[in-house]
Each structure stands twice: as C-alpha cells, then as structure tokens.
Amino acid sequence: MIKPDIYEPKIDTHFQAIAPDTFTGIPGTSPSDDFVVSRKHNGEIASLFKDNTWDWSAYDHTSNSSLLIFDSWIDGTPNQQQCEIIKELKFIMFAIIWFRRETLGAKSLQQRALILREIAKFVDSNNLTLQYFFSEANILADFLKDHYATRVSHLPPLMKDLMKLGNNVVGIKVLGRATLKHLSNLKSKYLSQCQQHPPVPSKIYLHLIIELNKELNEFEVISDNLLAMVKACSENTLTGLPLGSQRRKAANLGIDWTRNNPFPTFTELVDTYELRDYFTNVKSKTGQNINSTRQLFSLVRRIFFLCKEVIHLYSGMRNSETMNLPFYCNETYKINGKSHFRISGWTTKLNHGNLRPTKWVTSTEGSRAIMIAQKIALVVYKKIGDLPKKTRTQIRKYPLFISLEYLEQAQNNINSDISRYHISNYSKSFVKSFPYLCRKIEDSDIKELEEIDPHRSWRTEEKYKIGSLWPLSSHQFRRSLAIYASNSGYVSLPSLRRCLQHLTEEMAIYYARGSTFAKNILKDNRSHFAKEYQDSQPEVQALAYIAHVLLSDEILFGTHGEWIERHVRTFDFALTNNSRIDTINKFKRGEISYRETHLGGCTEIHECNKKAMRSIIGCLDCNRSVIKLSKLERLIEVQKSLVKKLKPDTMEWMTEHANLEALESYRERILSKELSL
C-alpha cells in the first residue's frame, strides 16, 4: 500500500507572498473542494480548488492581476460533460503545481491554463475525451490547424509536463517522446519564421537618442518645481480645481470651504511654480494642453515612460526586465578613478517565469534616467507614506516604475501593508503616442535595412513604407544597441558614434568575449543582453566589411585592399545573396575579422601588435590593412596641423614629421598607381 506523502506547491513565493496549502496524499489523488490553492498577500484565502478561477496575483512577480481561468471557453451554464472537463483541467493544473519537481512562475502557469482551455474547447466541440486527445497524433494535428501561433508555442511545454508526471499521476497517457520532439521542432520552425525585430536605422536611431535626451534635459531643469506641484495636487483633492468645482466637491466630501479662502486653482499653481513656459513647450510638441490635475499626472506618466525608454536605449534590457527594476537598482563604482555604472535587477527569461537576479552595464545617460525615475517614484512613495527600503528582504517591494495611479487615490485607500506595489502599465497605443520622437522613413533607411537583412522584403511591408513614421517599439532598442555598440565600424554617422562612445567602451570591458564579468552572466543566463552583444559582433563586422570593403565606391589600397581589387572586385563583380551569406559565415567562424581604422580598415583576426607603439603609420606596411585615399588625405591634413604646432627640431617634432613624410610618400605611390590604371 502506498503511503501518503507531503507535497509543497512548486511556486516562487517572491515578495514574501504566503504560499497555498501543502497537500498530504498520494500522487494521482485529487484534493478536497475546499483545499486552498492560492492566498492573498495578507495570507487570506484567495481561491479554493473548487473555484473555476484561481487568483494567482500574489505570486505574480509583476504585482499585476494574474488569474488561472478554467471555464472561459464555455458559453452559458456548463453541462455535465463540460463540468467533468473543467474538473480534469483543474486537477492537471494542480498536479503541475504540486507534483512537479521544478517551480513555475505565474506567467508560465497562465500559459498552461491558456492551452488547457484551448484543448478543452476543442475536445468538447468534437465530443472527445482528454485521454483520447493526448494519445492520438492525428487529433493533435487537427488541433494545431487553428490558432497555430498560440497552440504550437504552448502545447510542447504542457506535453512535457504531462510526460514527466506520468499516467499514474495525471491519469492521462501522453504520446511518446517522438511526438514531443516533433512538436518542439514545429515550435522552433515557427519561431524561426517569425520576423525578427529590426534594428532602428542609424539616422532614426540618432534622432531618437537626441530627442529622448533632450526631453530629460528639459524636464531636469524644472523637475523640482513640477514635482512640487504634483505633490500639492495629490495631497489635497481640491487643490488645482476651478473654484466652482472646489465648492461642489467640498460640499460632497463635507470639507469646509469658502470663496474668500479657496484652495489654489491650477492656473495659480502654474504661476506659483513657474511652469508656464514648460507647459507651452509640451503643447508645441504633443498638441496637449496641460490645464488640469489629470493632465498634469498624465504628463508625469509620460516622463516616467521616457525614462524607461532611455534605460532600454542604454542597457539593452527587455521591457519586462525594465518594468520590474527595484527602486534601488542604480550601481556606481570606481575603477582607477573612473566611474562605471551598472543596473541591478531580475529577469525571468528561460527560467520558467521565475525571477533570477542579474545586472546590466549602462552609461551616465542610463544612470541619469534611473535617477530621474527615482525622483518621480519618490513623490508617489511619499504620498503612500512608505519610503523605499534597501534591505534584501524588502527591496523587491518597491518597484522603480511604481504605478502613478497611487497619486490620484485617497490616502486612506492605499494599502502599504502589501508584498509589492503595482507597477505602471504602458499599452502599445501609449507607445505610439510619441510621433515627434521618430523621423519619417527615407529610402536610405530602407537601403540600410536591406544591407542588414537582404532576405527580407522591407519595401513590401506596410509599416516600413517610405514617408511613414518609424514604428517604434521598446524591443527594437535591444537589437539596435547590440549592432551599433559592437564597435565594428558599421555605424556610418560620426554623431551617433559620439553618443554611444562611452557605452561602447563599457560594453567592450564587461561584455567582450573572455571577460570574467561576461562569463559569470552567461553561465547562468544565456538570454542576457551580453549574449546578444557578443553574438552580434561577427555579423556586424561582416556587414561593415561588405559595406566598406566589398561594396566600397573607392579603389582599395593596402595589402588586403589590393588583394580584394585583384581577386574579388573584378570588372564583373556582383555581390550575390550566397556570397553575402558565405562572407558572414566566415566572420562567424573566425576566419576573418574587420574593424575600421583611421586609414581604412583592418582584417587582423588576432590582436594588433602595432597599437602598442601608438604609430599612425603602422597600417601602411601591414598585410591585413585596407587603405582608402580619402581617409589618407584627411589624416595627412590632421598630421600637418599637428606638426605645425610642435617646436621644430625637438624629438617629438622629428617623430611626427617622419610620420607625415611616410604618409605623404604612401600617397604618392597610390596616386602613381591610379594614373597607371
């Protein structure tokens, strides 16, 4: 006889959430109807096994509402067969949570509940049983015909769970590993066919950087005054209202109010805090008048969102990772007297929806965006009366991007005795409400995208139509940063390089291959931005090589450049898709490398042994060099200017003058070659 055992729920009880009941029994047996499957933050019962909706909000790391629903596929009152299916669904979910060995996050469980509802609807409409559904390959194939994206993505994890639990536990015999492998292959094939988020074209990317930094610069100047006004409006429900509205609302709330001693109106507050010019500037950009407390809070929400976008821009974080940052996430430290910046937070990617601590490198701009966001969040926490704590057990209670709805709530309606405060929620439509941040797409932008991905038909996609605004999304910043910060010479705009120079140096230090910091990150989190940054380097170097060497409009010189002219760029040269792919693969295999230099480019796959001497003429006789006359001419002019500033006949003057002569001599050789062509 099998003895009962004790089973703990396999969930991540983060934020000090109180776990549901433990189950004492035999695997395969169902709990009683009044078994507690979830609790609220304060320990009260949230859901029982008999409920058709389980409230899982206390275990959701986003602190948002999280429900496991089992009956939404039914129209009206369920019949007896549908009731039996619902009961089976709840037991399967119970088994996954209590009998599974690994923990699952709330989001992963929601995905399991979603696919179970899809299966239940399919089974009911086709008059099947769950057992038959999971044991017949042709039935699974029919199921995948509709709503393919959702079903092919979520079915394999559920099948894997059922296989691990076994027929003895869930009472369902699942098709073998061959079927699971087939489903996993279908999922991989589907994901590979999904169009990747494109990098933002360099001109549009530069415009975004400039506009976002400009927005934060303008806000910083008046931030103390604006947030003081926000504080005044949030502390008293009558402050900022017109006099008539103050009188009516005071009467409804039983507040003493007289026309001789009113609260300040919104117009009076604007003048008191000297914000008229700033609000006029906001209107010129957005078309929105800031003339009420509601619009004031909306403006703060907009600045909050822009802080989030800047953090994306200078870190490569995902949206969920940014939104779940704690209030205390900014790390500054010094090495050899130089300040460095990191962001400390959590990720759930590839971790079954459970939180995992991790860090990201950022720059002064990213760090500043966090400090501005902290300044805004602090107004909210002061309103609540619960200032952020930095202790290990409480730090996750206080999100950086706390919901600004707390500003509009009455003080007595805010519960500070919770495990975590709600975070802000930005819809896709909200993201699209910043048209001035993006430039219109030009033909040069499409050509740039075609260089990066020539196999994608960019010109036929409606959202990338020339003349329309670039469709901004937060995830684009991740790939764009990986490409533009790879320091390969692919970025053609000098001003964009200057904007990213500091961050590029930081990433080269911390994310470069071989770095201890990068190894530590990648060992536990293969989905970290460091991995994307590293993986992008060979591809971006190949793109730079194709653009600046193979497709260059100039005649190439230098040992490697002349070899390319003789053996590759012949009179009938044309870069095909196959040759492009072959070139990119050579870079990925490490057979060739490319980086821009002051004279053209370098294809050395190992470390350059000429940099140690700091010689500007080291590339002239190097067999890995690509030299362009236009760059040589510019360098000669710069060198002439330097020599003129030096005192003649000094050691420094003689060294730099000799370098100048070497450069001029090489130019003469190039010009004589051009004449002979």
XYZ file of C-alpha atoms in Angstrom:
677
model
C 0.000 0.000 0.000
C 1.336 3.425 -0.995
C 1.704 5.728 1.992
C 0.544 9.355 1.735
C 3.270 11.936 1.389
C 3.511 15.711 1.840
C 3.763 17.881 -1.295
C 4.670 21.558 -1.276
C 3.394 23.812 -4.098
C 6.238 24.363 -6.602
C 5.959 28.116 -6.918
C 8.313 31.042 -6.422
C 6.893 32.788 -3.334
C 8.771 36.019 -4.008
C 7.950 39.332 -2.339
C 7.238 37.396 0.866
C 3.997 36.048 -0.590
C 2.311 33.393 1.529
C 2.160 30.010 -0.200
C -1.065 27.995 -0.551
C -1.624 24.810 1.463
C 0.603 21.762 1.345
C -1.063 18.585 0.097
C -0.939 15.372 2.068
C -1.893 12.397 -0.029
C -0.949 10.012 -2.810
C 0.090 11.275 -6.274
C -2.870 10.911 -8.594
C -5.467 11.713 -5.952
C -7.411 14.949 -6.124
C -7.602 17.368 -3.179
C -10.885 18.235 -1.495
C -13.015 21.039 -2.910
C -12.098 23.371 -0.036
C -8.338 22.839 -0.498
C -6.598 26.260 -0.588
C -4.848 26.684 -3.962
C -3.863 30.342 -3.509
C -3.719 33.072 -0.896
C -3.704 36.854 -0.919
C -0.704 38.934 0.127
C -2.010 39.151 3.693
C -2.499 35.384 3.966
C -6.259 35.362 3.431
C -7.713 32.669 1.172
C -7.835 33.807 -2.466
C -9.058 30.616 -4.176
C -10.145 27.076 -3.392
C -9.765 24.006 -5.596
C -13.496 24.031 -6.381
C -13.315 27.564 -7.852
C -13.280 27.798 -11.625
C -10.911 30.771 -11.434
C -7.796 30.673 -9.270
C -6.460 34.065 -8.223
C -2.696 33.786 -8.578
C -1.960 37.546 -8.258
C 0.061 37.222 -5.056
C 2.584 35.006 -6.872
C 2.953 37.167 -9.980
C 6.311 38.984 -9.878
C 4.816 41.903 -11.854
C 2.364 42.535 -8.969
C -0.435 42.713 -11.526
C -3.620 40.638 -11.610
C -2.914 37.007 -12.522
C -5.793 34.570 -12.917
C -5.876 30.888 -13.844
C -9.267 30.531 -15.539
C -10.764 27.146 -16.413
C -14.280 27.827 -17.741
C -13.985 30.826 -20.104
C -14.350 28.506 -23.132
C -17.981 27.804 -22.218
C -20.921 29.955 -23.315
C -23.604 29.985 -20.647
C -24.101 27.366 -17.935
C -21.852 24.293 -18.337
C -23.475 20.914 -18.913
C -22.411 17.736 -17.113
C -19.738 16.827 -19.694
C -18.261 20.316 -19.572
C -18.216 20.224 -15.762
C -16.219 16.979 -15.906
C -13.727 18.546 -18.347
C -13.313 21.595 -16.070
C -12.622 19.297 -13.126
C -9.973 17.457 -15.161
C -8.357 20.754 -16.166
C -8.133 21.866 -12.542
C -6.599 18.563 -11.491
C -3.992 18.748 -14.280
C -3.050 22.258 -13.135
C -2.985 21.079 -9.516
C -0.672 18.200 -10.460
C 1.665 20.541 -12.360
C 1.931 22.854 -9.339
C 2.106 20.310 -6.510
C 3.605 17.135 -8.035
C 6.072 18.750 -10.474
C 9.687 18.905 -9.274
C 10.637 22.307 -10.749
C 8.974 25.573 -9.840
C 6.969 27.578 -12.359
C 6.288 31.308 -12.388
C 2.806 32.810 -12.631
C 3.254 33.691 -16.311
C 4.228 30.102 -17.215
C 1.211 28.774 -15.329
C -1.062 31.221 -17.165
C 0.272 29.823 -20.439
C -0.516 26.284 -19.239
C -4.054 27.381 -18.307
C -4.483 29.078 -21.689
C -3.561 25.986 -23.714
C -5.675 23.769 -21.435
C -8.706 25.961 -22.185
C -7.954 25.711 -25.919
C -7.776 21.916 -25.596
C -10.995 21.794 -23.537
C -12.908 23.782 -26.168
C -11.562 21.537 -28.950
C -12.353 18.336 -27.036
C -15.874 19.484 -26.145
C -16.766 20.644 -29.656
C -15.521 17.362 -31.163
C -17.104 15.168 -28.464
C -13.740 13.729 -27.397
C -12.042 12.986 -24.079
C -8.787 14.490 -22.811
C -7.259 10.998 -22.695
C -8.073 10.445 -26.377
C -6.797 13.909 -27.307
C -3.328 13.324 -25.847
C -2.993 9.785 -27.230
C -3.805 10.330 -30.927
C -1.300 12.054 -33.248
C -3.917 12.856 -35.903
C -6.075 14.617 -33.280
C -3.109 16.769 -32.224
C -2.503 17.634 -35.868
C -6.137 18.740 -36.281
C -5.851 20.818 -33.108
C -2.821 22.718 -34.455
C -4.606 23.789 -37.635
C -6.363 26.694 -35.894
C -4.752 29.426 -33.745
C -1.410 27.949 -34.758
C 0.815 30.561 -33.105
C -0.612 30.078 -29.599
C -1.059 26.317 -29.815
C 2.314 25.410 -31.293
C 4.053 27.667 -28.738
C 2.280 26.467 -25.586
C 1.422 22.823 -26.310
C 5.001 21.353 -26.108
C 5.682 22.620 -22.536
C 2.355 21.195 -21.362
C 3.026 17.841 -23.064
C 6.446 17.754 -21.436
C 4.895 18.353 -18.004
C 2.372 15.540 -18.503
C 5.086 13.135 -19.683
C 7.230 13.878 -16.622
C 4.300 13.477 -14.234
C 3.259 10.199 -15.876
C -0.008 8.363 -16.404
C -0.111 7.206 -12.777
C -0.303 10.805 -11.535
C -2.453 12.657 -14.066
C -4.390 9.677 -15.415
C -3.508 10.608 -18.987
C -1.244 8.569 -21.237
C 0.588 11.012 -23.471
C 2.053 10.259 -26.898
C 5.738 9.320 -26.777
C 8.919 11.385 -26.993
C 8.894 11.255 -30.783
C 5.667 13.284 -30.790
C 7.081 15.725 -28.261
C 10.197 16.147 -30.379
C 8.036 16.745 -33.453
C 6.030 19.415 -31.604
C 9.218 21.063 -30.356
C 10.571 21.112 -33.920
C 7.331 22.712 -35.133
C 7.678 25.348 -32.406
C 11.308 26.054 -33.340
C 10.413 26.253 -37.036
C 7.556 28.643 -36.305
C 9.735 30.901 -34.142
C 12.492 30.941 -36.768
C 9.952 32.104 -39.360
C 8.719 34.938 -37.165
C 10.158 38.210 -38.346
C 12.887 39.470 -36.055
C 12.646 42.925 -34.545
C 14.647 45.112 -36.920
C 17.368 47.453 -35.707
C 16.424 51.102 -35.946
C 18.168 52.680 -38.992
C 21.106 54.812 -37.872
C 19.647 58.242 -38.746
C 16.367 57.465 -36.992
C 18.278 55.916 -34.082
C 20.382 59.074 -33.699
C 17.232 61.203 -33.818
C 15.702 59.066 -31.058
C 18.781 59.426 -28.871
C 18.858 63.198 -29.332
C 15.128 63.668 -28.695
C 14.996 61.402 -25.642
C 17.997 63.079 -24.033
C 16.546 66.490 -24.895
C 13.273 65.559 -23.185
C 15.045 64.545 -19.985
C 17.279 67.639 -20.106
C 14.225 69.908 -20.312
C 12.475 68.037 -17.509
C 15.501 68.134 -15.210
C 15.552 71.933 -15.295
C 12.013 72.232 -13.886
C 11.710 68.846 -12.158
C 11.752 70.208 -8.599
C 9.002 72.723 -9.354
C 6.857 70.314 -11.361
C 7.062 67.517 -8.793
C 6.303 70.006 -6.013
C 3.146 70.932 -7.921
C 2.304 67.236 -8.357
C 2.760 66.739 -4.613
C 0.439 69.658 -3.837
C -2.287 68.345 -6.164
C -2.032 64.758 -4.906
C -2.173 65.663 -1.209
C -5.440 67.597 -1.430
C -8.318 66.601 -3.679
C -9.460 70.228 -4.071
C -6.107 71.738 -4.996
C -5.844 72.593 -8.697
C -9.602 72.568 -9.350
C -11.577 75.594 -10.635
C -13.411 77.466 -7.858
C -16.828 76.121 -8.868
C -15.566 72.532 -8.819
C -13.906 73.151 -5.443
C -17.199 74.338 -3.972
C -19.215 71.368 -5.277
C -16.630 68.754 -4.339
C -16.128 70.276 -0.874
C -19.863 70.061 -0.267
C -19.953 66.392 -1.352
C -16.983 65.495 0.855
C -18.029 67.613 3.834
C -14.940 69.840 3.649
C -15.075 73.423 4.953
C -14.704 75.782 2.002
C -15.390 79.459 1.415
C -14.873 81.613 -1.659
C -12.832 84.012 0.474
C -10.333 81.278 1.375
C -10.192 78.804 -1.542
C -7.510 76.318 -2.478
C -5.138 77.340 -5.312
C -6.537 76.768 -8.809
C -4.480 75.029 -11.487
C -3.656 78.330 -13.202
C -2.435 79.801 -9.933
C -0.248 76.749 -9.301
C 1.301 77.026 -12.769
C 2.336 80.616 -11.999
C 3.476 79.766 -8.458
C 5.788 77.020 -9.674
C 6.856 78.943 -12.814
C 5.866 76.198 -15.250
C 4.020 78.164 -17.953
C 6.927 78.116 -20.445
C 7.483 74.381 -19.943
C 3.802 73.564 -20.469
C 3.769 75.723 -23.609
C 6.756 73.744 -24.908
C 4.951 70.459 -24.151
C 1.917 71.658 -26.107
C 4.067 72.582 -29.118
C 5.418 69.008 -29.217
C 2.387 66.954 -28.309
C -0.541 69.252 -29.014
C -1.771 68.647 -25.457
C -2.795 71.479 -23.133
C -1.684 70.949 -19.536
C -4.539 72.715 -17.760
C -5.838 70.243 -15.174
C -4.504 67.946 -12.468
C -5.417 64.898 -14.566
C -3.322 66.206 -17.463
C -0.521 67.053 -15.043
C -0.427 63.459 -13.811
C -0.564 62.283 -17.443
C 2.487 64.449 -18.192
C 4.418 62.856 -15.308
C 3.422 59.427 -16.611
C 4.810 60.444 -20.000
C 8.162 61.488 -18.472
C 8.218 58.237 -16.492
C 7.796 56.325 -19.751
C 10.593 58.281 -21.447
C 12.914 57.371 -18.546
C 12.076 53.730 -19.210
C 12.875 54.112 -22.916
C 16.240 55.717 -22.166
C 17.094 52.808 -19.859
C 16.278 50.432 -22.742
C 18.377 52.574 -25.055
C 21.495 52.474 -22.880
C 21.299 48.946 -21.460
C 19.636 46.542 -23.932
C 17.162 45.345 -21.299
C 13.826 43.767 -22.209
C 10.572 45.523 -21.397
C 9.669 43.118 -18.556
C 13.161 43.454 -17.089
C 12.940 47.247 -17.086
C 9.448 47.370 -15.634
C 10.455 45.062 -12.776
C 13.511 47.044 -11.698
C 13.538 47.813 -7.962
C 13.727 51.417 -6.783
C 17.321 50.820 -5.689
C 18.788 49.453 -8.916
C 21.453 52.032 -9.785
C 25.022 50.939 -9.045
C 28.007 53.274 -9.377
C 31.563 52.272 -8.573
C 35.040 53.430 -9.492
C 37.993 51.642 -11.051
C 41.241 53.599 -11.330
C 39.364 56.784 -10.543
C 36.821 56.317 -13.355
C 33.111 55.892 -12.614
C 31.277 52.887 -14.022
C 27.548 52.200 -13.967
C 25.516 49.013 -13.653
C 21.825 48.255 -13.256
C 20.824 45.551 -10.799
C 17.525 43.758 -11.307
C 15.858 40.464 -12.242
C 14.915 38.501 -15.317
C 12.515 35.610 -15.882
C 13.603 34.731 -19.422
C 14.283 30.997 -19.872
C 13.696 30.428 -16.153
C 10.111 29.060 -16.173
C 8.800 32.536 -15.303
C 10.735 32.633 -12.012
C 12.873 35.594 -11.032
C 16.650 35.418 -11.347
C 18.927 38.275 -10.224
C 21.178 39.767 -12.882
C 22.934 43.007 -13.867
C 23.358 45.140 -16.993
C 26.051 47.585 -17.994
C 24.900 51.132 -18.714
C 26.341 54.610 -19.187
C 25.971 58.002 -17.500
C 22.841 58.611 -19.589
C 21.227 55.365 -18.466
C 22.154 56.048 -14.853
C 20.705 59.563 -15.102
C 17.400 58.204 -16.457
C 17.152 55.933 -13.411
C 17.794 58.844 -11.040
C 15.064 60.921 -12.727
C 12.663 57.968 -12.475
C 13.601 57.605 -8.790
C 12.799 61.276 -8.262
C 9.313 60.771 -9.709
C 8.739 57.490 -7.856
C 9.750 59.096 -4.573
C 6.806 61.524 -4.836
C 4.494 58.503 -5.073
C 6.102 56.698 -2.140
C 5.874 59.852 -0.006
C 2.184 60.062 -0.872
C 1.744 56.441 0.247
C 3.786 57.098 3.376
C 6.122 54.169 2.796
C 9.618 55.155 1.660
C 11.632 52.515 -0.261
C 13.808 50.177 1.789
C 17.060 48.704 0.520
C 17.182 45.616 2.725
C 17.481 42.244 0.988
C 14.050 41.079 2.155
C 12.201 44.290 1.227
C 13.943 45.718 -1.841
C 11.562 43.989 -4.260
C 8.519 45.516 -2.588
C 9.394 48.911 -4.078
C 9.460 48.950 -7.914
C 11.170 51.823 -9.694
C 8.254 52.274 -12.095
C 5.533 52.249 -9.451
C 2.015 52.879 -10.708
C 1.238 56.612 -10.782
C -2.415 55.812 -10.101
C -1.495 55.989 -6.409
C -1.188 59.778 -6.858
C -4.905 60.043 -7.624
C -6.037 57.748 -4.815
C -7.138 58.999 -1.423
C -4.577 58.377 1.315
C -6.881 56.061 3.261
C -7.479 53.887 0.169
C -3.814 52.945 -0.222
C -2.683 49.749 1.466
C 1.005 49.977 2.355
C 0.958 46.610 4.117
C 1.370 44.581 0.925
C 4.158 42.457 -0.517
C 4.723 44.697 -3.549
C 3.291 47.858 -5.053
C 1.738 47.803 -8.508
C 3.835 48.898 -11.458
C 2.883 51.265 -14.269
C 1.254 49.751 -17.326
C 2.032 51.153 -20.764
C -0.105 49.874 -23.635
C 1.048 49.635 -27.255
C -1.167 52.603 -28.114
C 0.611 54.660 -25.452
C 3.991 53.787 -27.001
C 2.723 55.058 -30.357
C 1.670 58.431 -28.893
C 5.117 59.990 -29.325
C 5.287 60.725 -33.079
C 7.817 63.534 -32.653
C 10.403 61.054 -31.340
C 10.659 59.336 -34.733
C 11.649 60.573 -38.171
C 9.886 59.637 -41.366
C 11.345 56.651 -43.167
C 13.522 57.548 -46.152
C 14.898 55.442 -48.989
C 18.355 55.475 -47.341
C 16.823 53.887 -44.208
C 15.357 51.026 -46.236
C 18.689 50.516 -48.004
C 20.365 50.249 -44.606
C 17.854 47.609 -43.501
C 18.434 45.739 -46.765
C 22.159 45.648 -46.005
C 21.462 44.125 -42.590
C 18.863 41.602 -43.794
C 18.784 41.323 -47.610
C 16.404 38.329 -47.490
C 13.528 40.326 -46.017
C 11.250 42.225 -48.371
C 11.360 45.528 -46.479
C 9.762 47.592 -49.240
C 6.615 45.469 -49.323
C 5.905 45.746 -45.575
C 3.317 48.415 -44.920
C 4.762 49.626 -41.619
C 8.145 50.339 -43.238
C 6.671 52.306 -46.110
C 8.798 55.281 -47.218
C 7.289 58.510 -45.893
C 5.630 56.938 -42.843
C 6.887 57.360 -39.282
C 9.198 54.648 -37.975
C 7.092 52.162 -35.899
C 8.747 52.473 -32.510
C 8.815 49.598 -30.008
C 10.912 49.106 -26.887
C 12.385 45.787 -28.034
C 13.971 47.431 -31.097
C 16.433 49.178 -28.780
C 17.885 45.817 -27.737
C 18.985 44.692 -31.204
C 19.907 48.213 -32.298
C 22.219 48.615 -29.322
C 23.814 45.221 -29.961
C 24.592 46.253 -33.533
C 25.650 49.862 -33.008
C 27.712 49.202 -29.882
C 29.738 46.378 -31.434
C 32.471 48.859 -32.338
C 32.969 47.415 -35.801
C 32.767 50.478 -37.993
C 29.276 49.650 -39.251
C 27.890 52.886 -37.778
C 28.324 55.484 -40.501
C 27.220 58.591 -38.596
C 30.010 60.192 -36.507
C 27.469 61.882 -34.214
C 25.871 58.516 -33.434
C 29.280 57.150 -32.557
C 29.881 60.011 -30.175
C 26.522 59.360 -28.485
C 27.412 55.701 -27.940
C 31.154 56.029 -27.370
C 31.088 55.829 -23.580
C 28.644 52.928 -23.517
C 30.620 51.132 -26.232
C 33.740 51.313 -24.079
C 31.839 49.957 -21.075
C 30.454 47.050 -23.080
C 33.850 46.260 -24.536
C 35.186 45.997 -20.987
C 32.376 43.927 -19.464
C 30.754 42.008 -22.322
C 33.742 41.234 -24.575
C 34.478 37.557 -25.060
C 36.813 36.294 -22.368
C 35.642 38.844 -19.822
C 35.110 37.342 -16.377
C 32.059 39.554 -15.958
C 30.508 38.275 -19.183
C 31.339 34.655 -18.365
C 29.598 34.943 -14.994
C 26.491 36.400 -16.612
C 26.329 33.934 -19.483
C 26.899 30.899 -17.282
C 23.523 31.415 -15.586
C 21.619 33.499 -18.123
C 22.117 32.709 -21.793
C 19.375 35.169 -22.726
C 21.168 38.175 -21.206
C 21.926 41.148 -23.445
C 25.636 40.284 -23.145
C 24.968 37.164 -25.246
C 23.194 39.191 -27.923
C 26.007 41.751 -27.866
C 28.670 39.072 -28.313
C 26.751 37.163 -30.986
C 26.178 40.337 -32.994
C 29.871 41.203 -33.299
C 30.806 38.769 -36.126
C 27.651 39.618 -38.076
C 28.140 43.375 -37.708
C 31.816 43.122 -38.625
C 30.785 41.190 -41.735
C 28.210 43.856 -42.638
C 30.834 46.578 -42.183
C 33.303 44.608 -44.328
C 30.705 44.164 -47.070
C 29.713 47.846 -46.992
C 33.154 49.460 -46.627
C 35.352 46.967 -48.488
C 33.480 44.758 -50.959
C 30.952 47.424 -51.960
C 33.163 50.475 -51.474
C 32.982 53.177 -54.148
C 36.728 53.828 -53.750
C 39.726 51.944 -55.101
C 41.271 49.996 -52.235
C 44.934 50.008 -51.300
C 46.983 48.326 -48.601
C 47.953 44.661 -48.845
C 44.483 43.231 -48.193
C 42.755 46.019 -50.114
C 44.864 45.438 -53.229
C 44.235 41.681 -52.996
C 40.483 42.394 -52.941
C 40.846 44.634 -56.020
C 42.771 41.963 -57.976
C 40.915 38.796 -56.964
C 37.418 39.810 -55.825
C 36.330 43.207 -57.138
C 36.889 42.399 -60.781
C 35.029 44.106 -63.641
C 32.141 41.620 -63.431
C 31.931 41.640 -59.607
C 28.439 41.403 -58.109
C 27.634 40.512 -54.510
C 25.030 37.748 -54.527
C 22.994 36.530 -51.569
C 25.074 33.335 -51.468
C 28.373 35.218 -51.417
C 26.997 37.550 -48.751
C 25.995 34.573 -46.580
C 29.369 32.933 -47.199
C 31.151 36.119 -46.092
C 29.068 36.378 -42.908
C 29.744 32.710 -42.089
C 33.498 33.262 -42.461
C 33.290 36.005 -39.842
C 31.238 33.789 -37.536
C 33.830 31.013 -37.868
C 36.608 33.469 -37.018
C 38.368 33.108 -40.377
C 38.348 36.861 -40.898
C 37.734 39.982 -38.830
C 37.171 43.631 -39.654
C 37.306 46.930 -37.806
C 37.586 50.457 -39.061
C 40.844 52.373 -38.751
C 41.948 55.955 -39.361
C 43.285 54.854 -42.774
C 40.531 52.450 -43.811
C 40.158 49.061 -42.186
C 41.934 46.146 -40.525
C 41.232 42.446 -41.112
C 43.607 41.083 -38.456
C 41.930 38.187 -36.614
C 44.368 38.445 -33.684
C 45.255 41.434 -31.535
C 47.104 44.165 -33.427
C 50.803 44.202 -32.478
C 51.311 47.736 -33.793
C 48.984 49.559 -31.390
C 51.479 49.307 -28.552
C 53.795 51.734 -30.401
C 50.880 54.153 -30.975
C 52.033 54.546 -34.569
C 49.662 56.091 -37.102
C 51.696 54.643 -39.953
C 51.641 51.058 -38.704
C 48.903 50.132 -41.195
C 50.934 51.208 -44.243
C 53.058 48.056 -44.423
C 50.633 45.634 -42.710
C 49.397 42.702 -44.803
C 45.965 42.896 -43.112
C 45.283 46.537 -43.971
C 42.720 48.180 -46.209
C 43.663 51.759 -47.076
C 41.477 54.389 -48.716
C 42.876 57.502 -50.354
C 40.117 59.731 -48.914
C 40.993 58.727 -45.350
C 44.715 59.011 -46.045
C 44.208 62.587 -47.301
C 42.312 63.542 -44.153
C 44.953 62.006 -41.903
C 47.710 63.888 -43.726
C 45.923 67.206 -43.125
C 45.499 66.383 -39.431
C 49.176 65.372 -39.181
C 50.292 68.614 -40.904
C 48.314 70.624 -38.363
C 49.951 68.686 -35.513
C 53.489 69.166 -36.855
C 52.929 72.924 -37.207
C 52.039 73.174 -33.519
C 55.231 71.416 -32.376
C 58.543 73.128 -31.708
C 60.942 72.353 -34.602
C 63.920 70.055 -34.129
C 62.557 68.529 -30.931
C 62.323 64.756 -30.594
C 58.524 64.932 -30.748
C 58.648 67.127 -33.880
C 61.095 64.774 -35.626
C 58.906 61.731 -34.846
C 55.683 63.324 -36.076
C 57.406 64.886 -39.103
C 58.784 61.474 -40.083
C 55.265 60.040 -39.821
C 53.976 62.836 -42.050
C 56.641 62.121 -44.661
C 55.759 58.416 -44.608
C 52.082 59.218 -45.146
C 52.849 61.635 -47.999
C 55.220 59.132 -49.611
C 52.496 56.456 -49.477
C 50.024 58.888 -51.039
C 52.435 59.489 -53.942
C 52.645 55.736 -54.520
C 48.836 55.500 -54.542
C 48.455 58.392 -56.974
C 51.028 56.906 -59.338
C 49.162 53.579 -59.253
C 45.865 55.326 -60.021
C 47.431 57.054 -63.036
C 48.646 53.706 -64.376
C 45.162 52.122 -64.129
